[in-house]
């Protein structure tokens, strides 16, 4: 087992915390594949609708899930990719325009255009999570996916910016760090799910990914291969369970089984 190829993922939901440790195998970087080595799970009591409500309780859940995954994998990790979601997530479209440095567009031109689009003013109480290029325009030609090698004098990029609340992000990182680990990167959960389960054809034709958790339901809409909309609804499996309890007069455990 090559420790340099180990990756760990952490999903902290309102009802349970799940951890996974895997090894990146295959032909890197062209055809990487993932070999799952260990998984761990713990009940969550310190999260509410995607936001940390009790750091100590959340820390305990994270520690148990990751330690269980480490025992199964027979390996120790120090960094994790941590999922984040919730009503504090926002998305917007930004554009960046640059003059092309020569007759042909090169990667540095694309990087400059992307950087201009990424430099959109973000409020102090928010932080940029993802900057996803949507399409490019070369002079007056629109809808270009990869402009490198094309001729033109003006390059414009359209970028989808995803931002999150600074406080929820800080508290999430703090919970992971108190458990003894470091957050390598925060990842938006519906985007991660989309990468895992949607095919390129589905995203091209148009598809909505709906992910219902205990506290919230996340939505990601794709069309023409691009992310078009992200949303979170403050309704989840706990609401369904509560309705069954009150509607049928049964216990919480029975309501969970009926659901």
XYZ file of C-alpha atoms in Angstrom:
259
model
C 0.000 0.000 0.000
C 1.393 3.368 -1.073
C 0.518 5.968 1.589
C 0.992 8.762 -0.965
C -1.980 7.371 -2.880
C -4.359 7.170 0.077
C -7.362 9.500 0.087
C -10.056 9.922 2.725
C -13.554 11.319 2.385
C -15.883 12.526 5.121
C -19.642 13.112 4.881
C -21.108 14.716 8.002
C -24.877 14.540 7.789
C -27.591 15.521 10.230
C -28.203 11.873 11.220
C -24.943 10.051 10.524
C -21.285 10.678 9.750
C -19.635 8.458 7.161
C -15.915 8.131 6.426
C -14.147 6.277 3.645
C -10.479 5.546 2.986
C -9.386 4.492 -0.490
C -6.263 4.009 -2.550
C -5.884 5.652 -5.951
C -4.710 2.931 -8.337
C -4.443 2.466 -12.081
C -2.652 4.524 -14.703
C -2.110 7.966 -13.187
C -3.047 10.609 -14.099
C -4.983 9.484 -17.179
C -7.031 6.545 -15.901
C -7.122 6.581 -12.107
C -9.423 4.216 -10.271
C -10.343 3.957 -6.613
C -9.911 0.892 -4.422
C -11.925 1.195 -1.207
C -9.932 0.024 1.808
C -12.085 0.991 4.766
C -15.343 2.634 5.790
C -16.647 3.917 9.096
C -19.908 5.322 10.358
C -21.139 7.090 13.469
C -24.369 8.639 14.646
C -24.392 12.439 14.325
C -25.869 14.565 17.100
C -24.100 17.894 16.557
C -25.291 18.904 13.073
C -28.515 20.597 12.064
C -29.425 21.173 8.414
C -25.827 21.175 7.249
C -24.521 23.469 9.996
C -22.539 22.522 13.101
C -24.729 23.080 16.160
C -22.425 21.411 18.716
C -18.691 21.235 17.981
C -17.877 18.664 20.683
C -20.611 16.259 19.578
C -19.654 16.677 15.920
C -15.990 16.078 16.784
C -16.856 12.807 18.524
C -18.820 11.580 15.501
C -15.977 12.484 13.125
C -13.345 10.803 15.295
C -15.313 7.549 15.611
C -16.141 7.315 11.898
C -12.567 8.003 10.785
C -10.980 5.719 13.382
C -13.306 2.877 12.343
C -12.334 3.447 8.708
C -8.634 3.459 9.646
C -8.959 0.160 11.519
C -10.683 -1.490 8.572
C -8.129 -0.108 6.103
C -5.133 -0.918 8.281
C -3.804 2.561 7.578
C -3.572 5.955 9.245
C -4.559 9.159 7.476
C -3.989 12.796 8.409
C -6.057 14.710 5.826
C -9.625 14.369 4.576
C -11.801 15.697 1.796
C -14.877 16.919 3.649
C -18.315 17.380 2.145
C -20.312 20.515 2.848
C -23.898 21.494 2.036
C -26.775 23.468 3.494
C -28.912 26.537 2.992
C -25.844 28.798 3.284
C -24.568 27.604 -0.128
C -24.948 30.184 -2.909
C -24.078 30.144 -6.615
C -23.713 32.830 -9.276
C -22.374 33.289 -12.795
C -19.337 35.480 -13.437
C -17.572 36.516 -16.659
C -13.938 37.268 -17.400
C -12.653 38.973 -20.566
C -9.026 39.248 -21.711
C -7.154 40.190 -24.873
C -5.366 37.247 -26.479
C -1.579 37.642 -26.307
C -0.959 36.196 -29.800
C -2.875 35.023 -32.863
C -3.555 31.690 -31.197
C -5.104 31.053 -27.787
C -2.817 29.267 -25.331
C -3.364 27.902 -21.829
C -2.025 31.070 -20.109
C -4.737 33.078 -21.926
C -7.414 30.720 -20.617
C -5.920 30.875 -17.121
C -5.996 34.696 -17.193
C -9.637 34.773 -18.318
C -10.594 32.281 -15.616
C -8.749 34.323 -12.996
C -10.609 37.498 -13.994
C -13.945 35.676 -13.666
C -12.864 34.167 -10.338
C -11.954 37.606 -8.973
C -15.627 38.495 -8.502
C -16.104 40.384 -5.231
C -17.134 37.953 -2.475
C -18.746 39.336 0.722
C -16.591 39.124 3.855
C -18.948 36.636 5.489
C -18.583 34.190 2.589
C -15.784 32.211 0.937
C -15.334 30.817 -2.558
C -15.704 27.040 -2.649
C -15.695 26.147 -6.364
C -15.082 28.062 -9.606
C -16.366 25.965 -12.519
C -15.780 27.122 -16.126
C -19.009 26.811 -18.115
C -18.095 27.903 -21.632
C -15.903 30.301 -23.588
C -16.450 32.920 -26.274
C -13.729 33.654 -28.836
C -14.427 37.005 -30.510
C -18.115 36.436 -31.439
C -18.128 32.632 -31.431
C -20.015 31.391 -28.359
C -20.506 28.019 -26.677
C -16.874 26.907 -26.950
C -15.792 24.273 -24.437
C -12.027 24.353 -25.025
C -10.597 27.418 -26.802
C -6.934 26.341 -26.697
C -5.460 26.343 -30.213
C -8.194 28.539 -31.689
C -7.494 31.877 -33.368
C -8.925 35.100 -32.000
C -8.173 38.415 -30.346
C -10.707 38.396 -27.486
C -11.401 35.587 -25.027
C -14.334 35.535 -22.638
C -15.094 32.899 -20.030
C -18.350 32.233 -18.224
C -17.776 30.727 -14.803
C -20.096 29.258 -12.174
C -18.988 30.405 -8.724
C -20.113 28.481 -5.638
C -19.748 30.236 -2.288
C -20.409 29.111 1.277
C -20.920 30.870 4.579
C -17.614 31.534 6.338
C -18.908 30.613 9.802
C -20.306 27.176 8.802
C -17.036 26.412 6.984
C -14.866 27.508 9.922
C -16.879 25.459 12.428
C -16.749 22.402 10.168
C -12.964 22.658 9.804
C -12.619 23.223 13.549
C -14.606 20.053 14.297
C -12.404 17.984 11.980
C -9.202 19.459 13.434
C -10.333 18.778 17.005
C -10.852 15.163 15.985
C -7.157 15.045 15.058
C -7.306 15.497 11.292
C -6.853 18.254 8.738
C -9.326 19.288 6.043
C -7.474 19.006 2.762
C -10.391 20.458 0.831
C -14.080 21.203 1.295
C -16.264 19.802 -1.485
C -19.897 20.614 -2.230
C -21.795 17.391 -1.578
C -24.291 17.481 -4.488
C -21.438 18.141 -6.932
C -19.464 15.216 -5.508
C -22.539 12.989 -5.792
C -23.073 14.103 -9.386
C -19.496 13.198 -10.312
C -20.008 9.774 -8.741
C -23.369 8.748 -10.228
C -24.186 10.791 -13.347
C -22.961 9.866 -16.816
C -21.735 12.402 -19.361
C -24.770 11.623 -21.558
C -27.159 12.361 -18.694
C -25.493 15.696 -17.963
C -25.521 16.551 -21.666
C -29.223 15.760 -22.192
C -30.320 17.332 -18.913
C -30.723 15.814 -15.478
C -31.572 16.809 -11.922
C -29.817 15.064 -9.048
C -31.902 15.104 -5.866
C -30.197 13.987 -2.658
C -32.430 13.727 0.408
C -30.684 13.653 3.748
C -32.068 13.648 7.263
C -32.185 17.440 7.609
C -32.064 18.872 4.078
C -32.557 17.948 0.438
C -29.873 19.047 -2.037
C -30.451 19.633 -5.739
C -28.046 19.896 -8.681
C -29.300 20.508 -12.235
C -27.162 19.830 -15.317
C -27.815 20.629 -18.997
C -25.549 20.547 -22.035
C -22.844 19.068 -19.836
C -22.769 22.032 -17.459
C -23.983 22.705 -13.940
C -26.959 25.043 -14.249
C -28.451 25.272 -10.777
C -27.724 24.335 -7.179
C -30.249 24.459 -4.379
C -31.023 23.269 -0.861
C -34.473 22.701 0.627
C -34.900 22.714 4.408
C -36.802 19.424 4.274
C -35.405 15.950 4.794
C -36.069 12.470 6.064
C -36.522 13.698 9.636
C -39.563 15.695 8.500
C -41.116 12.569 6.990
C -40.436 10.607 10.182
C -41.993 13.368 12.302
C -45.124 13.431 10.125
C -45.529 9.662 10.508
C -45.121 9.914 14.297
C -47.783 12.613 14.602
C -50.085 11.254 11.914
C -50.168 7.634 13.058
C -49.324 8.075 16.742
C -46.423 5.619 16.609
C -42.963 5.733 18.165
C -39.923 7.275 16.484
C -38.404 3.822 15.905
C -41.605 2.497 14.323
C -41.864 5.600 12.144
C -38.318 5.033 10.873
C -39.170 1.449 9.958
C -42.395 2.500 8.203
C -40.560 5.190 6.258
